[in-house]
CSV table of C-alpha atoms in Angstrom, one decimal:
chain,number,residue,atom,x,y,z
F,126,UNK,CA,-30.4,52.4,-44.1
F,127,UNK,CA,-33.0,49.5,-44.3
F,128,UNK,CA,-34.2,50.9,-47.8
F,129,UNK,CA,-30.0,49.8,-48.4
F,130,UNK,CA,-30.4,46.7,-47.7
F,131,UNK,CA,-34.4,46.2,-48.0
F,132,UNK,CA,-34.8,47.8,-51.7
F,133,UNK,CA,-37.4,50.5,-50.1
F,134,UNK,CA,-39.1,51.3,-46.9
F,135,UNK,CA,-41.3,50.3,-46.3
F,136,UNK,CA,-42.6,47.0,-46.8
F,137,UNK,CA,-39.1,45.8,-48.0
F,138,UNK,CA,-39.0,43.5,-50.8
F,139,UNK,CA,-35.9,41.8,-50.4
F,140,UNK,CA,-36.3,40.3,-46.5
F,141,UNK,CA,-38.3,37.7,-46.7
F,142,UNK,CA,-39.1,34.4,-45.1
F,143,UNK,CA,-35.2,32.5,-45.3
F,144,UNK,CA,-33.3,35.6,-45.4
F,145,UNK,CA,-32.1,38.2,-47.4
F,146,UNK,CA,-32.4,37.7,-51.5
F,147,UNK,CA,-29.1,40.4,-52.3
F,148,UNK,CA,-26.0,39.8,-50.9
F,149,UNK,CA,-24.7,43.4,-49.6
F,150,UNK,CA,-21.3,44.9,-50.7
F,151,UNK,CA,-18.7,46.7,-48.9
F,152,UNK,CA,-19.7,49.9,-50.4
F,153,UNK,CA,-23.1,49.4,-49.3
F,154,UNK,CA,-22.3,48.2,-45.9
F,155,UNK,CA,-19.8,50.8,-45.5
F,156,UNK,CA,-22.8,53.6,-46.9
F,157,UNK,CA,-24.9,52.3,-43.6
F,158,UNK,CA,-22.5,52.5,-41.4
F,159,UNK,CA,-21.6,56.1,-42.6
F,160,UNK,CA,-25.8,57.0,-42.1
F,161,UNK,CA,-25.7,55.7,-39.0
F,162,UNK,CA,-22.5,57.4,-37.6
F,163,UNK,CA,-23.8,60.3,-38.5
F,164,UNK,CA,-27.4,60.4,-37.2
F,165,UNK,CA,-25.5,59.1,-33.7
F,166,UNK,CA,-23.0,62.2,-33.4
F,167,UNK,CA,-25.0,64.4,-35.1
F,168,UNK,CA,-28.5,64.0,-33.2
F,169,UNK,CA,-28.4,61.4,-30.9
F,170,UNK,CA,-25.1,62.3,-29.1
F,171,UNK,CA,-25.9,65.9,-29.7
F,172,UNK,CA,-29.7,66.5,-29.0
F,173,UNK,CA,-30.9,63.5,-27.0
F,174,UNK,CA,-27.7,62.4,-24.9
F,175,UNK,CA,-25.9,65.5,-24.7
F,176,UNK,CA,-22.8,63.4,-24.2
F,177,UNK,CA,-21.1,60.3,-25.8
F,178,UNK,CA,-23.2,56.9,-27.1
F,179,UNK,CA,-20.7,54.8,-25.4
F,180,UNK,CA,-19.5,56.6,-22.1
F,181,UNK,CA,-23.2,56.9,-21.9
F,182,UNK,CA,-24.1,52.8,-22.2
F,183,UNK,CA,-21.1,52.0,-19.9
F,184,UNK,CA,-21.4,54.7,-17.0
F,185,UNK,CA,-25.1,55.5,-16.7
F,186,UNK,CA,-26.3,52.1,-14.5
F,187,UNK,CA,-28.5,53.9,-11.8
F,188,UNK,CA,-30.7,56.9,-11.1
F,189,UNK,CA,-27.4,58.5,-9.0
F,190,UNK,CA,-25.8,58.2,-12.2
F,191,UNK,CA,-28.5,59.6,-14.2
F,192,UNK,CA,-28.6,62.5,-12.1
F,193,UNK,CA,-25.5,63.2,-12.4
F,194,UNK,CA,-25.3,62.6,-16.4
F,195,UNK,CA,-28.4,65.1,-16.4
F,196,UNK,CA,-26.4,67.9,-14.3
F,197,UNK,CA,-23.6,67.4,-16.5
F,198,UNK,CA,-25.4,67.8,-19.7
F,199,UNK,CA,-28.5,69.9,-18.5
F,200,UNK,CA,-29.3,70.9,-22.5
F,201,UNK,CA,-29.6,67.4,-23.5
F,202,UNK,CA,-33.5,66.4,-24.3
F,203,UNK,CA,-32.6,63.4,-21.8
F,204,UNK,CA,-30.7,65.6,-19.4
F,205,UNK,CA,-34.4,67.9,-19.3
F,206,UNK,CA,-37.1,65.1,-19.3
F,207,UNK,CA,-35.6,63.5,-16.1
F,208,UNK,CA,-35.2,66.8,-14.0
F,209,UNK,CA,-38.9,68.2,-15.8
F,210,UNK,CA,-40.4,64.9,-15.2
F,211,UNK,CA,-39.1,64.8,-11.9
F,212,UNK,CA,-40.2,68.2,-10.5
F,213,UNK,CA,-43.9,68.0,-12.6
F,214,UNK,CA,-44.6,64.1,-10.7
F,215,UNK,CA,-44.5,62.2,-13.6
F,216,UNK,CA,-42.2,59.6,-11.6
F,217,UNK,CA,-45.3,59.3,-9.4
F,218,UNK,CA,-47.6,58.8,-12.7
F,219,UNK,CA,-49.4,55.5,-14.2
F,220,UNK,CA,-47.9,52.5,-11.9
F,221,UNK,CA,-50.2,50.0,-13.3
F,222,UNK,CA,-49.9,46.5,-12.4
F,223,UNK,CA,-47.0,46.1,-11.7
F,224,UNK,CA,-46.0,42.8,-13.7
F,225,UNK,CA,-43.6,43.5,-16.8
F,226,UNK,CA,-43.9,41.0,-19.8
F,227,UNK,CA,-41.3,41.0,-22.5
F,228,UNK,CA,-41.3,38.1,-25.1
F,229,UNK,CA,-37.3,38.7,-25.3
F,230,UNK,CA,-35.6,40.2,-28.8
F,231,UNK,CA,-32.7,39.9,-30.7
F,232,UNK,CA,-30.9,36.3,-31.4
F,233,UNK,CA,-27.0,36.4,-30.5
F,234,UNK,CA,-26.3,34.1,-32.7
F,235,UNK,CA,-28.7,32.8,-36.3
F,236,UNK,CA,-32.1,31.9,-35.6
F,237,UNK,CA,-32.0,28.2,-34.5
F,238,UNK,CA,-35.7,25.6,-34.7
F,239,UNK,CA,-35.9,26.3,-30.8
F,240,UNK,CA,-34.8,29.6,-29.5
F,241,UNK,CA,-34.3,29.3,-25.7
F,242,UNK,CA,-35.5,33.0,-24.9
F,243,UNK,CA,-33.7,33.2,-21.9
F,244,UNK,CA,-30.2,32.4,-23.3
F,245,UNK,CA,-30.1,33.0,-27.2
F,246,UNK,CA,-31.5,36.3,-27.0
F,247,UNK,CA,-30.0,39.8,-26.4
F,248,UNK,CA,-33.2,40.9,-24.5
F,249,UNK,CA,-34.3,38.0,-22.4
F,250,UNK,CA,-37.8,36.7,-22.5
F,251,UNK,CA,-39.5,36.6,-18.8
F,252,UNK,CA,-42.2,38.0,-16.7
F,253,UNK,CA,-40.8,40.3,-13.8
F,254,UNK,CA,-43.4,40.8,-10.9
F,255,UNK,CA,-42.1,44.7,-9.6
F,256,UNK,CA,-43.3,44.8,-5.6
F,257,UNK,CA,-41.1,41.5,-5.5
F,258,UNK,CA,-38.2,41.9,-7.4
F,259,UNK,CA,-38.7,38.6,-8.7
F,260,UNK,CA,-38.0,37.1,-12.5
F,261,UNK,CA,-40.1,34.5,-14.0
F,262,UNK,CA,-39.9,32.6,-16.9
F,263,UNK,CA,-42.2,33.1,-19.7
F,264,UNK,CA,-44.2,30.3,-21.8
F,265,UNK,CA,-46.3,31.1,-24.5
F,266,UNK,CA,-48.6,28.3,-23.7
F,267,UNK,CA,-49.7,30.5,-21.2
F,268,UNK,CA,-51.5,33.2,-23.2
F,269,UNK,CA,-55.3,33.4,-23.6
F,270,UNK,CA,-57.5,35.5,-25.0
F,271,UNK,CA,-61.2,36.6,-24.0
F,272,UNK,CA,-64.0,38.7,-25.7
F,273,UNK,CA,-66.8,38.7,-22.6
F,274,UNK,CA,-66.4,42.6,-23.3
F,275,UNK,CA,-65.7,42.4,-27.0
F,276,UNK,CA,-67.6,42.7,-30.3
F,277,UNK,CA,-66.9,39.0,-30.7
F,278,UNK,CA,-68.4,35.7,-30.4
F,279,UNK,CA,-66.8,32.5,-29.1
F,280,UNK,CA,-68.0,29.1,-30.3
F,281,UNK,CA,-68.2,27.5,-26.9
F,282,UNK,CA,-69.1,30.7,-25.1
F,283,UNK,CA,-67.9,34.1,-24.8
F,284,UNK,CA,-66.5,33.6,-21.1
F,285,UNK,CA,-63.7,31.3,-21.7
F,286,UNK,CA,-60.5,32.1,-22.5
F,287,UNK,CA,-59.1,30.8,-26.4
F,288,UNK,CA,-54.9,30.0,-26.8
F,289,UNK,CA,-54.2,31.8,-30.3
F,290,UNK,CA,-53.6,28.8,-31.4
F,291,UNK,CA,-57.3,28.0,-30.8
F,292,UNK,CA,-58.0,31.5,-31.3
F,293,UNK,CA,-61.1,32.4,-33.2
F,294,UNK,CA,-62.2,36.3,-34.4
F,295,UNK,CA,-65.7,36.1,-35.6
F,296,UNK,CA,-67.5,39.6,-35.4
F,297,UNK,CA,-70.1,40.1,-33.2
F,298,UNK,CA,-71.9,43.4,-33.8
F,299,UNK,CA,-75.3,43.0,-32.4
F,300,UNK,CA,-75.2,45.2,-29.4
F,301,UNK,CA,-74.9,42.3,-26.4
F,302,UNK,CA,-75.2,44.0,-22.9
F,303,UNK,CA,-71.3,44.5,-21.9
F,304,UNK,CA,-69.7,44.2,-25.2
F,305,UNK,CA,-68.3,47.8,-25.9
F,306,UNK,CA,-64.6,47.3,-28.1
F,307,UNK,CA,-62.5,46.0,-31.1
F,308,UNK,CA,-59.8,45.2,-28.6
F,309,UNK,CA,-59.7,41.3,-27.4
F,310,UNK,CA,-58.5,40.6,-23.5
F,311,UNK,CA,-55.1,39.3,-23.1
F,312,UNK,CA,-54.5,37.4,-20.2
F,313,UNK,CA,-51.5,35.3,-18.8
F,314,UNK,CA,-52.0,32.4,-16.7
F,315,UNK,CA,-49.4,32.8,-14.1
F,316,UNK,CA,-49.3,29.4,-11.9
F,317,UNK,CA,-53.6,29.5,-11.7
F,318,UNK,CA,-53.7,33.3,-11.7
F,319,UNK,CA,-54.6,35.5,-14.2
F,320,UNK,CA,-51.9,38.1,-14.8
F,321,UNK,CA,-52.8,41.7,-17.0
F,322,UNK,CA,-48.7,42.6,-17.5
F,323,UNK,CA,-47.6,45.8,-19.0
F,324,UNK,CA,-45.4,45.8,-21.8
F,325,UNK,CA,-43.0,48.2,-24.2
F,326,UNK,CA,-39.8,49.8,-23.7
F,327,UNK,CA,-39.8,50.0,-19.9
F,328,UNK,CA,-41.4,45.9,-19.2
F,329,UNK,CA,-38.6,45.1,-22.1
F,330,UNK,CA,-35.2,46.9,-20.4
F,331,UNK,CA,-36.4,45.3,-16.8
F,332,UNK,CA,-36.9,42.0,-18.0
F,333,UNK,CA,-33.5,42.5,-19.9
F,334,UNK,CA,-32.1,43.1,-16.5
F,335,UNK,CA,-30.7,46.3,-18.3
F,336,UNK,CA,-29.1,48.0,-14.5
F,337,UNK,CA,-30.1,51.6,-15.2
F,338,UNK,CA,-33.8,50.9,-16.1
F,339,UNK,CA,-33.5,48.3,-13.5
F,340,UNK,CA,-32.5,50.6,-10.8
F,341,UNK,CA,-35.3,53.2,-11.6
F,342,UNK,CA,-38.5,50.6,-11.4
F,343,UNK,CA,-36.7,49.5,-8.5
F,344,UNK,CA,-36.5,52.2,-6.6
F,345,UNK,CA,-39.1,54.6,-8.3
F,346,UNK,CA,-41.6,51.7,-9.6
F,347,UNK,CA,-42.7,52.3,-13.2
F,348,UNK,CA,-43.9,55.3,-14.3
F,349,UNK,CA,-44.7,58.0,-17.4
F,350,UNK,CA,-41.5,59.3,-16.6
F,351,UNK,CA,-39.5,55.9,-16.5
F,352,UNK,CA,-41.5,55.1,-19.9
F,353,UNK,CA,-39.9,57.5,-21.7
F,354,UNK,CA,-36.3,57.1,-20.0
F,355,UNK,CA,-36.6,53.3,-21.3
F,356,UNK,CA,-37.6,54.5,-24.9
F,357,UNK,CA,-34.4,56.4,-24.9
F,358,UNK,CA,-32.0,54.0,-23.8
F,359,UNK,CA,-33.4,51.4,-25.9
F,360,UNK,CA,-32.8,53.3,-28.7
F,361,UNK,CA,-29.5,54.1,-27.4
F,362,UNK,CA,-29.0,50.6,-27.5
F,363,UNK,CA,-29.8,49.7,-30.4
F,364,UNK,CA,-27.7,52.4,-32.0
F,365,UNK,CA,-24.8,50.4,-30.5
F,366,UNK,CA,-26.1,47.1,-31.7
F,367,UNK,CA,-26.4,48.2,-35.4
F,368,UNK,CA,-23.2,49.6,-35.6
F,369,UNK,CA,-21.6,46.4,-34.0
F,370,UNK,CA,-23.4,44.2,-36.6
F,371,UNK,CA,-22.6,46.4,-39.4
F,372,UNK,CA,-18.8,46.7,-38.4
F,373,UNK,CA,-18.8,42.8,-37.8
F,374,UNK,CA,-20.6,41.5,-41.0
F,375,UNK,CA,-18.8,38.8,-42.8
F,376,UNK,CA,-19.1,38.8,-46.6
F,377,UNK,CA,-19.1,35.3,-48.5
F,378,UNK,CA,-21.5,33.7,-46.1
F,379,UNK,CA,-25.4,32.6,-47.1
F,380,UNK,CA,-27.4,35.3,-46.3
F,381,UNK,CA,-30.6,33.2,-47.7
F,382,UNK,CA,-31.4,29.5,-46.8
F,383,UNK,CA,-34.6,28.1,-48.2
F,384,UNK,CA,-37.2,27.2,-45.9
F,385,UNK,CA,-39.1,23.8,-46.0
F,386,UNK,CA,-43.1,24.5,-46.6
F,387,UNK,CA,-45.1,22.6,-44.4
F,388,UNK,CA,-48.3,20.9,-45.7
F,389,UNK,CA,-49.6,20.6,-41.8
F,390,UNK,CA,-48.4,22.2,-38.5
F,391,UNK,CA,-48.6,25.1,-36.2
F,392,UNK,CA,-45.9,27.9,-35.8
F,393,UNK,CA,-45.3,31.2,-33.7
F,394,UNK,CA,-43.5,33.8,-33.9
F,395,UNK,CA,-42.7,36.3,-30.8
F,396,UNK,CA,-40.8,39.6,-31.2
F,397,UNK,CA,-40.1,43.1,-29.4
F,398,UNK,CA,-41.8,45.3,-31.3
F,399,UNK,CA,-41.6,49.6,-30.6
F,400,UNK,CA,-44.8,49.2,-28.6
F,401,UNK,CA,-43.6,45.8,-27.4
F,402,UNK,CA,-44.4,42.0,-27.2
F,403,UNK,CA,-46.1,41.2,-30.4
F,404,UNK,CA,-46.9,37.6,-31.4
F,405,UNK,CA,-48.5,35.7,-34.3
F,406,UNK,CA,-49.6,32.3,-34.3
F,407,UNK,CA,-50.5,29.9,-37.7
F,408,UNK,CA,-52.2,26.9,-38.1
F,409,UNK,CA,-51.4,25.1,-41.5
F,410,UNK,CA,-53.9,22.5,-42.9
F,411,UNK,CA,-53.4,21.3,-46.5
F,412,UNK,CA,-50.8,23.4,-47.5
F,413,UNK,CA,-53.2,26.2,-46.5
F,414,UNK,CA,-53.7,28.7,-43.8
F,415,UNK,CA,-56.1,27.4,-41.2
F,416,UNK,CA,-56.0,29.7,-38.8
F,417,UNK,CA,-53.7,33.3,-38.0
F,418,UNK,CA,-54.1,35.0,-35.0
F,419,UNK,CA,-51.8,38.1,-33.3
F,420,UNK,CA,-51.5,39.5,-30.2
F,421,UNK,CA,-50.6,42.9,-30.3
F,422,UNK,CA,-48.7,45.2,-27.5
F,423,UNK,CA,-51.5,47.7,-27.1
F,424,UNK,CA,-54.0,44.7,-26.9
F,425,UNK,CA,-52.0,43.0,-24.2
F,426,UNK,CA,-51.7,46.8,-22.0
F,427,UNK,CA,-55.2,48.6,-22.7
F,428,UNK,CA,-57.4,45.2,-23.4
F,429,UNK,CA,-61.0,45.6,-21.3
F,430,UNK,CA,-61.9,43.4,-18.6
F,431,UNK,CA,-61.7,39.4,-18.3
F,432,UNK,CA,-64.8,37.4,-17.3
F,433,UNK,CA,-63.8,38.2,-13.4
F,434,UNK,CA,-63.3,42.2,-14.2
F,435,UNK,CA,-59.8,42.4,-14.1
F,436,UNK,CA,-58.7,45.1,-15.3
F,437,UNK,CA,-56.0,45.8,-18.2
F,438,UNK,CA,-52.8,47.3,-17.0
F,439,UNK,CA,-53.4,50.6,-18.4
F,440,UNK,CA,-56.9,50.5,-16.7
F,441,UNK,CA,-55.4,50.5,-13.8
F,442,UNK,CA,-52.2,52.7,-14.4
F,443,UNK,CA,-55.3,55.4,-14.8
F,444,UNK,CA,-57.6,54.8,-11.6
F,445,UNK,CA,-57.0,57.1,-8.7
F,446,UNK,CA,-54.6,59.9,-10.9
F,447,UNK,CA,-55.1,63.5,-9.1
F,448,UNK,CA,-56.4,65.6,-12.0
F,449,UNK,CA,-55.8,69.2,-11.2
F,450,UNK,CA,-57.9,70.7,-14.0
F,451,UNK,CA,-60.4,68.0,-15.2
F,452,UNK,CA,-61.5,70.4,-18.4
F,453,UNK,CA,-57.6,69.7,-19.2
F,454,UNK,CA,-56.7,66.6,-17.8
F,455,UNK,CA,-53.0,66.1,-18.8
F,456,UNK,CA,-52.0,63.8,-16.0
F,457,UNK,CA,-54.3,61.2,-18.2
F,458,UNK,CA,-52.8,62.0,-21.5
F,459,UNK,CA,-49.2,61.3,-20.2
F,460,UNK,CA,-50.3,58.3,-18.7
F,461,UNK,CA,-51.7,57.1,-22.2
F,462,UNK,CA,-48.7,58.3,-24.3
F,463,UNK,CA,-46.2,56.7,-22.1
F,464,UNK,CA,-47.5,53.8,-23.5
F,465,UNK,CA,-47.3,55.0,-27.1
F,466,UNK,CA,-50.8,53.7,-27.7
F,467,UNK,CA,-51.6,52.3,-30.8
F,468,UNK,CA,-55.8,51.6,-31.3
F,469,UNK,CA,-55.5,50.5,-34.5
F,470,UNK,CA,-53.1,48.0,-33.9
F,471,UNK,CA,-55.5,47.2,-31.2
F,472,UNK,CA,-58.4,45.8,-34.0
F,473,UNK,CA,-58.2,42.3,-34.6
């Protein structure tokens, strides 16, 4: 579908910055469509669900109704992770911090100068803190980064915290006591404190308010098992959302709009990626990059510790797990995957 529309996958020549460069034509609209109709009844309806994309979206809002969803469709991969996951403990698996981050995704309408990422977005943008059921709002300006524990050196010292904007990544390699990773520390400055979120599928859909996913860290907290229930149902989602853009595309409108080219600024960009909040920040001097720095999901959940030791959210997701056989300790390993770990993403 995106090679369609994108001229190959991957690394798509035709979406750049402005837009598309082709305008799409019925037949090739209609082509997507016809892919994605298919992969829906064929594998997603039929293998994952069990049941029907949209009696699913509009009657699964709770773990009651998830129950009963996987009684009713017990052959469905979804319908078997929730009652396996259940009966093996994974709902009691890799809590973590507690604090989901999600930088919001999806614009409802086009991209505007100034997105406000709790309104103009499908998937809000907030922070939600778990043991209080409470919703905060989210400013990048509250990001930092730290390297106390990383092969990296600071100009003003390796113990304070950097903005990306500010951001520096000069290698450090020499062996100084304490500095044992690739991986910067993400941090977020939450009124004075120093916040270590989790974030992905599962810190996305709560944030997003979304009622089934809701309902489980509610009641259940978040977990390996909730992990993977949020990867599905995001992916359920978004099956919905394609098809509905598809169906609704209007032909004869711009789908490219030049964009001006700054001689001197700074500019971010903040997106839901698989692994979740991803963000890249630019500083333009003389027409030229200055500075680029990104803040990657696995960074911001398995980053080491901060200048006060505080831990990452993975970190402590993984200390105190039973381990029943330590020459085979799976318990660890699901707690990891959950968070579909990516360590090379991780390298700055």
């Amino acid at each position: 579908m995106y090679a369609i529309f994108g001229g190959q996958w991957p690394h798509g020549s035709a979406i750049i910055p402005g837009g598309v460069t082709t305008d799409p034509y019925p037949n090739e609209i209609n082509k997507a469509l016809g892919i994605l109709k298919n992969i829906t009844s064929n594998y997603l309806e039929k293998v994952i669900l069990g049941g029907d994309l949209d009696q699913f979206l509009n009657t699964v809002k709770s773990v009651k109704d998830l129950d009963q969803w996987s009684e009713d469709f017990p052959e469905s991969d979804l319908g078997k992770i929730w009652r396996f996951g259940n009966e093996l403990g994974w709902h009691k698996l890799g809590f973590g911090s507690g604090i989901m981050l999600s930088y919001g995704h999806f614009p409802k309408d086009e991209y505007v100068k100034e997105v406000d990422r709790e309104k103009d977005l499908i998937f809000r943008a907030g922070i939600y803190i778990v043991n209080k059921g409470e919703l905060v709002r989210f400013d990048q300006k509250n990001i930092m980064e730290f390297i106390n524990k990383s092969y990296y050196k600071y100009t003003k010292g390796d113990t304070i915290g950097l903005h990306p904007f500010e951001g520096e990544t000069n290698p450090n390699m020499s062996g100084d006591k304490g500095k044992y990773t690739l991986t910067k520390c993400f941090r977020y400055n939450l009124n004075g404190e120093l916040i270590t979120p989790e974030v992905g599928a599962l810190a996305m859909l709560t944030v997003g308010q979304n009622p089934l996913i809701l309902d489980i860290v509610n009641k259940l907290g978040p977990s390996v098992l909730a992990r993977v229930i949020a990867r599905i149902v995001r992916v359920s989602i978004y099956h919905k959302l394609i098809e509905d853009e598809l169906e609704a595309f209007e032909f004869g409108k711009p789908t490219y709009k030049k964009p001006n080219e700054e001689k001197e600024g700074k500019g971010y960009g903040l997106v839901e990626a698989p692994r979740g909040a991803l963000g890249h920040w630019i500083s333009v001097k003389d027409g030229k990059i200055y500075n680029y720095q990104m803040v990657t999901p696995t960074e911001i959940n398995m980053g080491p510790e901060d200048p006060s030791n505080n831990k990452s959210h993975v970190a402590k997701a993984l200390i105190g797990t039973e381990v029943v056989d330590v020459s085979n300790p799976v318990e660890v390993y699901h707690i990891i995957r959950s968070h579909d770990a990516c360590m090379v993403c991780n390298v700055h």
